[in-house]
Tab-separated table of C-alpha atoms in Angstrom:
chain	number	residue	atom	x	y	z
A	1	UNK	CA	0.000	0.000	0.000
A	2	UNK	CA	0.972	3.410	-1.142
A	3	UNK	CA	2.376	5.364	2.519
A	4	UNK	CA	1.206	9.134	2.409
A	5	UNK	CA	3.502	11.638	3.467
A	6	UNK	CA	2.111	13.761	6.368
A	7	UNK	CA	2.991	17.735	4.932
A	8	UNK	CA	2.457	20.500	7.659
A	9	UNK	CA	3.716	23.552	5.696
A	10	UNK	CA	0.031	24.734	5.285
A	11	UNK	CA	-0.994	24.212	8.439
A	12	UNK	CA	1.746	26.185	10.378
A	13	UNK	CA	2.231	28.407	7.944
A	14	UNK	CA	-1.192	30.459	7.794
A	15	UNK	CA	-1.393	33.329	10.679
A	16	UNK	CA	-3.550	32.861	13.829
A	17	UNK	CA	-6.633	34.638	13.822
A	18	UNK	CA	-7.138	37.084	16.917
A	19	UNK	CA	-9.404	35.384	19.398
A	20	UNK	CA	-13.068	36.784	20.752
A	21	UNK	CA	-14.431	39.194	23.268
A	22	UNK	CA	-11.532	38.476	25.814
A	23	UNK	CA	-8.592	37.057	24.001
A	24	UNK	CA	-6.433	34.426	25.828
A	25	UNK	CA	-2.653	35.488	27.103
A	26	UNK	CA	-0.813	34.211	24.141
A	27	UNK	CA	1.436	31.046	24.909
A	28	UNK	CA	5.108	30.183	23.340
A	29	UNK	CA	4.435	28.389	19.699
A	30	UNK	CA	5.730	24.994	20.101
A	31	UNK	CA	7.946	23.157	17.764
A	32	UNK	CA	6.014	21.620	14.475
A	33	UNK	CA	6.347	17.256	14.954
A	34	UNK	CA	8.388	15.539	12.997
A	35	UNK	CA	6.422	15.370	9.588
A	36	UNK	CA	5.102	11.382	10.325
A	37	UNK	CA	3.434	9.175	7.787
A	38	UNK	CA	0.261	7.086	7.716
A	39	UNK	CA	-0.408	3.626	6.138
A	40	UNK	CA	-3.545	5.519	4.171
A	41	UNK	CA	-5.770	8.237	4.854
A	42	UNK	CA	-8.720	5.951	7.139
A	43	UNK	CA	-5.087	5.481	9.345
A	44	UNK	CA	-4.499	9.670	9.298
A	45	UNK	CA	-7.781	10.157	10.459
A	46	UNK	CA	-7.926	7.291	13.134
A	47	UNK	CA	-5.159	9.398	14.460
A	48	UNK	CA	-6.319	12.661	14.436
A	49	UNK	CA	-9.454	11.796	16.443
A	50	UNK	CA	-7.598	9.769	19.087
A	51	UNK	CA	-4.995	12.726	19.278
A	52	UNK	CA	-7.891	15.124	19.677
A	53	UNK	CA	-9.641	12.818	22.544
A	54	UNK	CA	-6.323	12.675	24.166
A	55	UNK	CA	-5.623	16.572	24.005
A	56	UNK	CA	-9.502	17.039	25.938
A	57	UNK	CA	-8.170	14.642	28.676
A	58	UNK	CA	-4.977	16.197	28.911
A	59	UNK	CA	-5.642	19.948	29.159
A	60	UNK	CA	-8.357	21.906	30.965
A	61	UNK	CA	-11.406	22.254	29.884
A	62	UNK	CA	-11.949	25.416	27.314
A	63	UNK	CA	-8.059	25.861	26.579
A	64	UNK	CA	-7.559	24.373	23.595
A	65	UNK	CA	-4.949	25.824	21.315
A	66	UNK	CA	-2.984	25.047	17.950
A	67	UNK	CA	-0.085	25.571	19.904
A	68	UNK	CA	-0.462	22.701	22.447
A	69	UNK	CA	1.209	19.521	21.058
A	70	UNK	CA	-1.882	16.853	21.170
A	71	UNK	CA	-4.022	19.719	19.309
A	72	UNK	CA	-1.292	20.410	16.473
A	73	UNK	CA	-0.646	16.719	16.180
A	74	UNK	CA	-4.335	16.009	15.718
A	75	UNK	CA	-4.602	18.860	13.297
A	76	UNK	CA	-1.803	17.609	11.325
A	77	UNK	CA	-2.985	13.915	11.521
A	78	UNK	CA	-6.215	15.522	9.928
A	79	UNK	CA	-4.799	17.429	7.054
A	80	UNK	CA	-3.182	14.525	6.293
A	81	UNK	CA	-6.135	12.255	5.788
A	82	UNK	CA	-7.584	15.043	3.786
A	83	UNK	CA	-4.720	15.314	1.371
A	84	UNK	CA	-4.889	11.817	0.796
A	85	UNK	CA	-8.677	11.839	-0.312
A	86	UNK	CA	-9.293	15.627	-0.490
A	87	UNK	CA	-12.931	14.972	-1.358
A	88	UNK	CA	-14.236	12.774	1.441
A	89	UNK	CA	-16.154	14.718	3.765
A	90	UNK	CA	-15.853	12.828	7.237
A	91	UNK	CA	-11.968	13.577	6.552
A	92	UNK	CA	-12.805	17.355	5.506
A	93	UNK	CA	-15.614	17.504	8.549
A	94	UNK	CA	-12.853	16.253	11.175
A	95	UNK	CA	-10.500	18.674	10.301
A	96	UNK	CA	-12.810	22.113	10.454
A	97	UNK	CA	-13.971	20.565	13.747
A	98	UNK	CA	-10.684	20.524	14.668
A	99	UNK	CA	-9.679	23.852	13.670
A	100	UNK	CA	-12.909	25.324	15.311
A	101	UNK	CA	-11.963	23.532	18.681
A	102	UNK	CA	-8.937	25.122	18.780
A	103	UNK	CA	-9.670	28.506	17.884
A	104	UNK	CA	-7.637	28.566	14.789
A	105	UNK	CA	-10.213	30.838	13.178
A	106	UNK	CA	-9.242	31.135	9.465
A	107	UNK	CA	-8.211	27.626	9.409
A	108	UNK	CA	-11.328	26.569	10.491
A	109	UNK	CA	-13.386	29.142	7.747
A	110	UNK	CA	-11.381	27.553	5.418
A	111	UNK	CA	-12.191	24.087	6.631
A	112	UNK	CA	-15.784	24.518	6.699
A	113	UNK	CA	-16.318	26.221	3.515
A	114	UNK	CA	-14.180	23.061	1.922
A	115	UNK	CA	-16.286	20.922	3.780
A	116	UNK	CA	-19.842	22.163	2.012
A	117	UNK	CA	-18.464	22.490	-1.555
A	118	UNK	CA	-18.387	18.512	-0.583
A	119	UNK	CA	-21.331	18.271	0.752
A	120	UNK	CA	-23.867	21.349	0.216
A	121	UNK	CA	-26.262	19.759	1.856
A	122	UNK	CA	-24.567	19.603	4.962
A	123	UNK	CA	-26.713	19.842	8.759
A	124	UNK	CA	-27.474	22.293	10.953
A	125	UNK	CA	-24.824	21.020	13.509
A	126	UNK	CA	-21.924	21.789	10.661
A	127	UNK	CA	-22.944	25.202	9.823
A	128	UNK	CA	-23.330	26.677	13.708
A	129	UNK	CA	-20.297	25.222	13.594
A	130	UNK	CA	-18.581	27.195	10.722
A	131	UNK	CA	-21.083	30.228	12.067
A	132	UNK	CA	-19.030	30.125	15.115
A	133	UNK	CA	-15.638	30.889	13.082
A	134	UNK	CA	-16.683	33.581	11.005
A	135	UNK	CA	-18.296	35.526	14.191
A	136	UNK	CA	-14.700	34.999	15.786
A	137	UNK	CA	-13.257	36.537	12.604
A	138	UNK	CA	-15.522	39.202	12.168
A	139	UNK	CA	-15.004	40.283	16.166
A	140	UNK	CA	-11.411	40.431	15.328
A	141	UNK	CA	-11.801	42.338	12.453
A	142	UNK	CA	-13.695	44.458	14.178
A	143	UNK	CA	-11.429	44.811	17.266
A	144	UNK	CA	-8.837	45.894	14.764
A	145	UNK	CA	-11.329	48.947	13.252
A	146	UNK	CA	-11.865	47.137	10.090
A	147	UNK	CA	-15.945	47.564	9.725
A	148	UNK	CA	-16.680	46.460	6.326
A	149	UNK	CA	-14.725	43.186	6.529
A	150	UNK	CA	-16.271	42.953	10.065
A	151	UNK	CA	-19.776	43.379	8.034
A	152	UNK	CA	-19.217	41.177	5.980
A	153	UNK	CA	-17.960	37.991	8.248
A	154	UNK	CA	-21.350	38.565	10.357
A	155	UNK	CA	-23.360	38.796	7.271
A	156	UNK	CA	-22.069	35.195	6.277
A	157	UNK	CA	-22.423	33.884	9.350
A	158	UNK	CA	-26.281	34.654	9.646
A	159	UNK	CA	-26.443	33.424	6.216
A	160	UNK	CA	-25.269	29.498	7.564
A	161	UNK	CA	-27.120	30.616	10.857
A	162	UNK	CA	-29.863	33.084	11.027
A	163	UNK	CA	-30.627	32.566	14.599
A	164	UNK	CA	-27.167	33.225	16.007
A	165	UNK	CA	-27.449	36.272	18.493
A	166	UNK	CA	-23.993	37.352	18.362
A	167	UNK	CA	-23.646	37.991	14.377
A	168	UNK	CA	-27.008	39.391	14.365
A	169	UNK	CA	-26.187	41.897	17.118
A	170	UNK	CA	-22.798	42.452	15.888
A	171	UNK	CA	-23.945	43.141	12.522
A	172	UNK	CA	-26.330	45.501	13.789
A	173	UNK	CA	-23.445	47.032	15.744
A	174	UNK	CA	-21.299	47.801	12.614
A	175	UNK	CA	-24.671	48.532	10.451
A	176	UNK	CA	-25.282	51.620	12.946
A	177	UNK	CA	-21.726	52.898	13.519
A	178	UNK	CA	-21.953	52.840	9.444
A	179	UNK	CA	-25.112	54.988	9.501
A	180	UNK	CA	-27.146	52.120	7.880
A	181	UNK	CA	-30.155	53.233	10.324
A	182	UNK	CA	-32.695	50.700	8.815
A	183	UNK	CA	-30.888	47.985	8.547
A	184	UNK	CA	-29.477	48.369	12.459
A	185	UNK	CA	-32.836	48.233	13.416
A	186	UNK	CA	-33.537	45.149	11.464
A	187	UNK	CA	-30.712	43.256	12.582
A	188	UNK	CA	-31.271	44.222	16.531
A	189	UNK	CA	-34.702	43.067	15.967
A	190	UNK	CA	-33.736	40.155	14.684
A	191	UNK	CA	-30.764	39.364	17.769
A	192	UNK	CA	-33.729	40.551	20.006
A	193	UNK	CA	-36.136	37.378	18.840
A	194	UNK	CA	-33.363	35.592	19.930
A	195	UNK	CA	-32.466	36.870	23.269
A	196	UNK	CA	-35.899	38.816	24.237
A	197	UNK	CA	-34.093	39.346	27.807
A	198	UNK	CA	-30.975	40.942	26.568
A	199	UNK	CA	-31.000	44.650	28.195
A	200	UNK	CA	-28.100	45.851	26.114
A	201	UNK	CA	-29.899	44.891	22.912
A	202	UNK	CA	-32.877	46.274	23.473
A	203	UNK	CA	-30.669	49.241	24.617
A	204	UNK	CA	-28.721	49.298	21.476
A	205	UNK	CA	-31.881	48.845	19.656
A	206	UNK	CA	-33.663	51.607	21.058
A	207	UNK	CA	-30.703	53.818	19.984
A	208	UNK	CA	-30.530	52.618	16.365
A	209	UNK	CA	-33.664	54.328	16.395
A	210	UNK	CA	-32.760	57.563	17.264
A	211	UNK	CA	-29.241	57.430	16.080
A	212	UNK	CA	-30.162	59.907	12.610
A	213	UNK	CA	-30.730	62.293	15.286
A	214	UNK	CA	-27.072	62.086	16.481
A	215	UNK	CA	-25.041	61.069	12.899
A	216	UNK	CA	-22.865	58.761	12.759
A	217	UNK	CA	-19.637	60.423	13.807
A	218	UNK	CA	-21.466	60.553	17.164
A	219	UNK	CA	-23.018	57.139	17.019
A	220	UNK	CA	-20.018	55.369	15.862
A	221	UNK	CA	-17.966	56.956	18.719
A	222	UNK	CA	-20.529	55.910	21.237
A	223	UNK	CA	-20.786	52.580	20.079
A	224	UNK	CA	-16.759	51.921	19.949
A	225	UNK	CA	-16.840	53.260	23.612
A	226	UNK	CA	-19.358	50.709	24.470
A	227	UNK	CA	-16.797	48.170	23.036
A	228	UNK	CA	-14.092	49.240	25.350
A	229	UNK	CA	-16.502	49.665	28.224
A	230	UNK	CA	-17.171	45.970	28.093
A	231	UNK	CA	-13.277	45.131	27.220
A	232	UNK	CA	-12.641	46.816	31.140
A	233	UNK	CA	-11.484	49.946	29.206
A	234	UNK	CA	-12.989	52.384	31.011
A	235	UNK	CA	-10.659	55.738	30.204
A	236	UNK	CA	-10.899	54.744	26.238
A	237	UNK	CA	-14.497	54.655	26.619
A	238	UNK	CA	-15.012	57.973	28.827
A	239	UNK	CA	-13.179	59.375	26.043
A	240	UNK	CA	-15.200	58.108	23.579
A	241	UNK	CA	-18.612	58.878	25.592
A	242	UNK	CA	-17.449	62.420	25.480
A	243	UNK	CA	-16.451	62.322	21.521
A	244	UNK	CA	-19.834	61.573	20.760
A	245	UNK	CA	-21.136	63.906	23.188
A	246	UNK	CA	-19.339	66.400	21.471
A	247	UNK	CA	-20.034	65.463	18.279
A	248	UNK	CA	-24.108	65.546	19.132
A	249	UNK	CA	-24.700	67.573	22.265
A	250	UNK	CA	-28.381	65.976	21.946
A	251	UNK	CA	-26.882	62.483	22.545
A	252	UNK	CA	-28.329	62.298	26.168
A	253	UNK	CA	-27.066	58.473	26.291
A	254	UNK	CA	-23.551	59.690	25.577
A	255	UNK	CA	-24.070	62.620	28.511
A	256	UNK	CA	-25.270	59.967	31.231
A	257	UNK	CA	-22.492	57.264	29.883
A	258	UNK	CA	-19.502	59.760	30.307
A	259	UNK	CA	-21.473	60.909	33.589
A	260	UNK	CA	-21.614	57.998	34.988
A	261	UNK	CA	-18.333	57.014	33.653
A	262	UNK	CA	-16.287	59.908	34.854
A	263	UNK	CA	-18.231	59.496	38.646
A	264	UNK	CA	-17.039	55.678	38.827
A	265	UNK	CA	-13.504	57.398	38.078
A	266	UNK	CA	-13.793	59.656	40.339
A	267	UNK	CA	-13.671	62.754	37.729
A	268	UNK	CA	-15.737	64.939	39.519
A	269	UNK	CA	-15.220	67.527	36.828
A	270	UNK	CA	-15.967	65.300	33.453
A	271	UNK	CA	-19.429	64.224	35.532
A	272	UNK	CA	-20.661	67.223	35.758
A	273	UNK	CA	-19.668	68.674	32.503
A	274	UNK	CA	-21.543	65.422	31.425
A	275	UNK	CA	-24.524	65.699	33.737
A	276	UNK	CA	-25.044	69.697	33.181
A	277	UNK	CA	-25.586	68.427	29.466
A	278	UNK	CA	-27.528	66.126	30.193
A	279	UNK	CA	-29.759	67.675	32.725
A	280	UNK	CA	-30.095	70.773	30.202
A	281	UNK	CA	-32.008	68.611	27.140
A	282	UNK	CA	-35.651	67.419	27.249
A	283	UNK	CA	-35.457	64.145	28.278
A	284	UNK	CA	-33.460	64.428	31.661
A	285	UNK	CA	-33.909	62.807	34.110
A	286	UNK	CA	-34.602	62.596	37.785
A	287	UNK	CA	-31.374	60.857	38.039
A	288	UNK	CA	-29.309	62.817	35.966
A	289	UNK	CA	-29.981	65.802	38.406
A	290	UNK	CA	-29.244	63.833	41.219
A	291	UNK	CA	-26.166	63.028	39.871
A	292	UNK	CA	-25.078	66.179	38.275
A	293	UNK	CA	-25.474	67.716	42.114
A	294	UNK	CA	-23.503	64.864	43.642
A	295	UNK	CA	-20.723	65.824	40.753
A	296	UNK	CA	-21.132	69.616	41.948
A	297	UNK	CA	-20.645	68.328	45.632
A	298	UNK	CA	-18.139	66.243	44.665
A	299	UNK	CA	-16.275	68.674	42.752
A	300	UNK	CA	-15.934	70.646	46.025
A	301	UNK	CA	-15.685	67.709	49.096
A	302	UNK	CA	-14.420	64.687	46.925
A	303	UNK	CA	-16.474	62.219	45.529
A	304	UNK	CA	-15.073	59.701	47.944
A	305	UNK	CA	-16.573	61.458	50.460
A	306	UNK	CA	-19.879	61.990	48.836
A	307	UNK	CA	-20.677	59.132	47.861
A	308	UNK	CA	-19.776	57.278	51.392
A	309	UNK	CA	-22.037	60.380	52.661
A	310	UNK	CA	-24.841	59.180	50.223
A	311	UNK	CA	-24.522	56.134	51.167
A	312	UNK	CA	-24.451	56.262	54.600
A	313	UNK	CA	-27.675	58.562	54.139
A	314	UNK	CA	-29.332	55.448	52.497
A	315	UNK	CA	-28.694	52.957	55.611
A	316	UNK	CA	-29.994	56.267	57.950
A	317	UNK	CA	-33.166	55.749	55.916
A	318	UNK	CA	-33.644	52.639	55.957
A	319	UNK	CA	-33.250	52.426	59.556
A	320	UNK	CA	-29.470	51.055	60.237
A	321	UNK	CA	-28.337	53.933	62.535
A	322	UNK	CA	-25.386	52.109	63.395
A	323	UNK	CA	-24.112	51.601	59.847
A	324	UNK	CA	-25.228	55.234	59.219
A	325	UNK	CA	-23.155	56.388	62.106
A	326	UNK	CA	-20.149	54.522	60.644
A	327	UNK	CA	-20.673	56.099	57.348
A	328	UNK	CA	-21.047	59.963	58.439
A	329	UNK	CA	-17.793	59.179	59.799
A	330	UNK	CA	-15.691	58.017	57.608
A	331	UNK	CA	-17.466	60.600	55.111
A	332	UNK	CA	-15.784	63.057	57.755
A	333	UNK	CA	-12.475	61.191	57.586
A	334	UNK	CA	-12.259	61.445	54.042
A	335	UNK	CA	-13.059	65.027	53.976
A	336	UNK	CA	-12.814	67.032	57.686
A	337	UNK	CA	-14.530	70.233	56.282
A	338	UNK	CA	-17.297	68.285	54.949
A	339	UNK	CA	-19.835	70.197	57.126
A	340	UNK	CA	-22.743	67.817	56.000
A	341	UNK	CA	-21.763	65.016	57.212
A	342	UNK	CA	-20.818	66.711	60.709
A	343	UNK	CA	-24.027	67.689	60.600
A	344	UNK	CA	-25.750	64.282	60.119
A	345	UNK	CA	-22.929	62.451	62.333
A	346	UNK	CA	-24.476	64.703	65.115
A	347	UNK	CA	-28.071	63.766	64.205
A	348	UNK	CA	-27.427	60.099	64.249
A	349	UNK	CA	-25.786	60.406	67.697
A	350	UNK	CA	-27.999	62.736	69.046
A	351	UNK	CA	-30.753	60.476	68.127
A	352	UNK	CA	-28.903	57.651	69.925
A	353	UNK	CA	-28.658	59.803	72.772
A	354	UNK	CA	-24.546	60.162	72.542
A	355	UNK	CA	-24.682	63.462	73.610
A	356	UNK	CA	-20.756	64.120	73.957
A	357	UNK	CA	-20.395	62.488	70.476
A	358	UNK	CA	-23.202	64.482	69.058
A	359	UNK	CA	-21.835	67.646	70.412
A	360	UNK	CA	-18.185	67.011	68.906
A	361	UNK	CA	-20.490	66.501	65.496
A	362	UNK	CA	-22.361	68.923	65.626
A	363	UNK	CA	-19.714	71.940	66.771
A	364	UNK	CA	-17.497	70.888	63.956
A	365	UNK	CA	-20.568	71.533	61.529
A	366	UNK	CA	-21.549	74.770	62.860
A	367	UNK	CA	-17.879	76.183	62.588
A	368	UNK	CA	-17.622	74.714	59.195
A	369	UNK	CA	-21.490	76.463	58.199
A	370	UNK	CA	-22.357	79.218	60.847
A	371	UNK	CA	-25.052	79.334	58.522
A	372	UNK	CA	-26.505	76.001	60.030
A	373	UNK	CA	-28.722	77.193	62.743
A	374	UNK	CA	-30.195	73.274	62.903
A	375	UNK	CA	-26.867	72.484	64.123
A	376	UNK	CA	-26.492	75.232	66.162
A	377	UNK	CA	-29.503	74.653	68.188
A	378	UNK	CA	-28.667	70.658	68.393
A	379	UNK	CA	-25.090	71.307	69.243
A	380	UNK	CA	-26.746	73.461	72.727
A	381	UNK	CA	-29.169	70.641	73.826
A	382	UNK	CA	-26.628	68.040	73.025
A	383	UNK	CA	-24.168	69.972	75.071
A	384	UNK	CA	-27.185	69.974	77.701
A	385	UNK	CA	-27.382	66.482	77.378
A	386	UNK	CA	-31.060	66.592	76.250
């Protein structure tokens, strides 16, 4: 019998395609095996599915890479067998399934799209499959500002599986940053009958239909912030919050993202740049002028110390005096002249009947505000102990 001649240049020699949402670290590339042979291509792809059940025994679920031996051994044991009969389709099958374990995007495009010129009549099963590559490619593409190839890779993908909620959402993600209104909505529709639940779709929806509003200088900077919000980005994305805030002063989802942005960084001054817009167009909010004022207060006391104040307000109101108490204090800690929460520090221990405690509290707020006359008053009977 003729012995086929494992070859591994194609394999090794095609680049690795950048991985999803949260890449893995990258790992050394190991050595390619020595180029082995097989008594026929049934033999090749015996091997390649034993390699491949050994490589899921030997290394942790969900890390499979090219770049661990069992997985490039397997992968090469397949592209053997499908060199030797480049038409049969279990051969062709086992090696996209193969290259879609491991991650190895293109290969695996290339793969599956081999695969169905064999069989164009292929399942269900295969073509999630081969759905599941070209989303990964398309991500990366997109990760690497490269919409219309991005586009394009999603597009495919719904076309081998309609129902998949990340190409439809993702193509709806570079249809609006494109200014492709219509066809934004469509597609977020069309994620959203697949994931009713899914807040930031119907979000993103929502905004696809205001988005000719804003232009898409504005909406494309909004959504790429979005992108780096969920990468852990967050001073890329107050950045871009605040480009497309620029860009469309109206964007009152850009003003309460950068808002709310800037007060988790503790940029008092960003929030309330970002709330005052905000809290100046039609549809503010309640909230956005409860934040912009904490931003103000912040701007002048520290936000620390405003938001354990607010906090600690929140426990005083819901009846926990003693975690109230703790919290007017360390509000005080974190800012001494922070008259306010002197002022409630004394009311908490007043109200507990520490007089000497409320009277420190309470003197320290109506130096800091001889405006105050509440504390004023409380700081005498307190001193009175009554």
């Amino acid at each position: 019998m003729t012995r086929i001649a494992l070859l591994t240049l194609s394999l090794f020699a095609a680049p690795l395609a950048q991985a999803q949402t949260a890449p893995a670290p990258s790992t050394p590339a190991q050595s390619a095996p020595e180029a082995p042979t097989y008594a026929s291509a049934a033999d090749a792809a015996t091997q390649a599915r034993d390699l491949a059940a050994r490589a899921r025994q030997a290394y942790p679920r969900g890390s499979a890479t090219i770049d661990q031996p069992l997985w490039k051994q397997a992968a090469a044991a397949a592209e053997a067998a499908v060199k030797a009969e480049p038409r049969n389709a279990d051969y062709l099958r086992l090696r996209a399934e193969i290259y879609t374990e491991v991650g190895f995007w293109r290969q695996a495009q290339l793969g599956w799209e081999a695969y169905f010129q064999v069989n164009p009549k292929a399942g269900a099963e295969e073509k999630r499959a081969a759905a599941t590559a070209l989303y990964n490619l398309g991500y990366a593409a997109y990760t690497r500002n490269q919409p219309s190839p991005a586009s394009a890779l999603f597009r495919q993908c719904l076309t081998l599986d309609p129902q998949n909620v990340l190409c439809a959402s993702w193509a709806a993600r570079t249809a609006l940053e494109g200014g492709q209104y219509t066809q934004a909505q469509e597609l977020y529709a069309q994620a959203l009958r697949g994931a009713p639940n899914d807040k930031s779709l119907a979000y993103f929806a929502g905004l696809a239909q205001k988005a000719g509003t804003y232009g898409p200088a504005a909406t494309r900077a909004f959504s790429r912030a979005y992108a780096d919000l969920d990468a852990g980005r967050k001073p890329q994305a107050l950045a871009g919050f605040q480009e497309a805030a620029r860009s469309a002063p109206n964007f009152i989802e850009a003003q309460r993202e950068a808002g709310r942005l800037a007060l988790e960084l503790g940029d008092a001054d960003a929030a309330v740049n970002a709330y005052q817009g905000a809290a100046g167009l039609p549809g503010a909010s309640a909230a956005d002028r409860y934040n912009l004022a904490l931003a103000q207060e912040g701007q002048q006391f520290g936000l620390g110390a405003v938001q354990t104040f607010r906090t600690a307000y929140a426990r005083y109101a819901a009846g926990d005096k003693a975690g109230a108490e703790t919290g007017f204090a360390q509000a005080t800690a974190q800012n001494a002249n922070y008259a306010k929460a002197w002022a409630w520090l004394g009311r908490v221990r007043y109200e507990g009947q520490n007089y000497a405690g409320a009277a420190e509290a309470y003197g320290n707020a109506a130096r800091l505000d001889p405006n105050d006359k509440t504390s004023a008053y409380y700081l005498r009977l307190a001193q009175q102990s009554k």
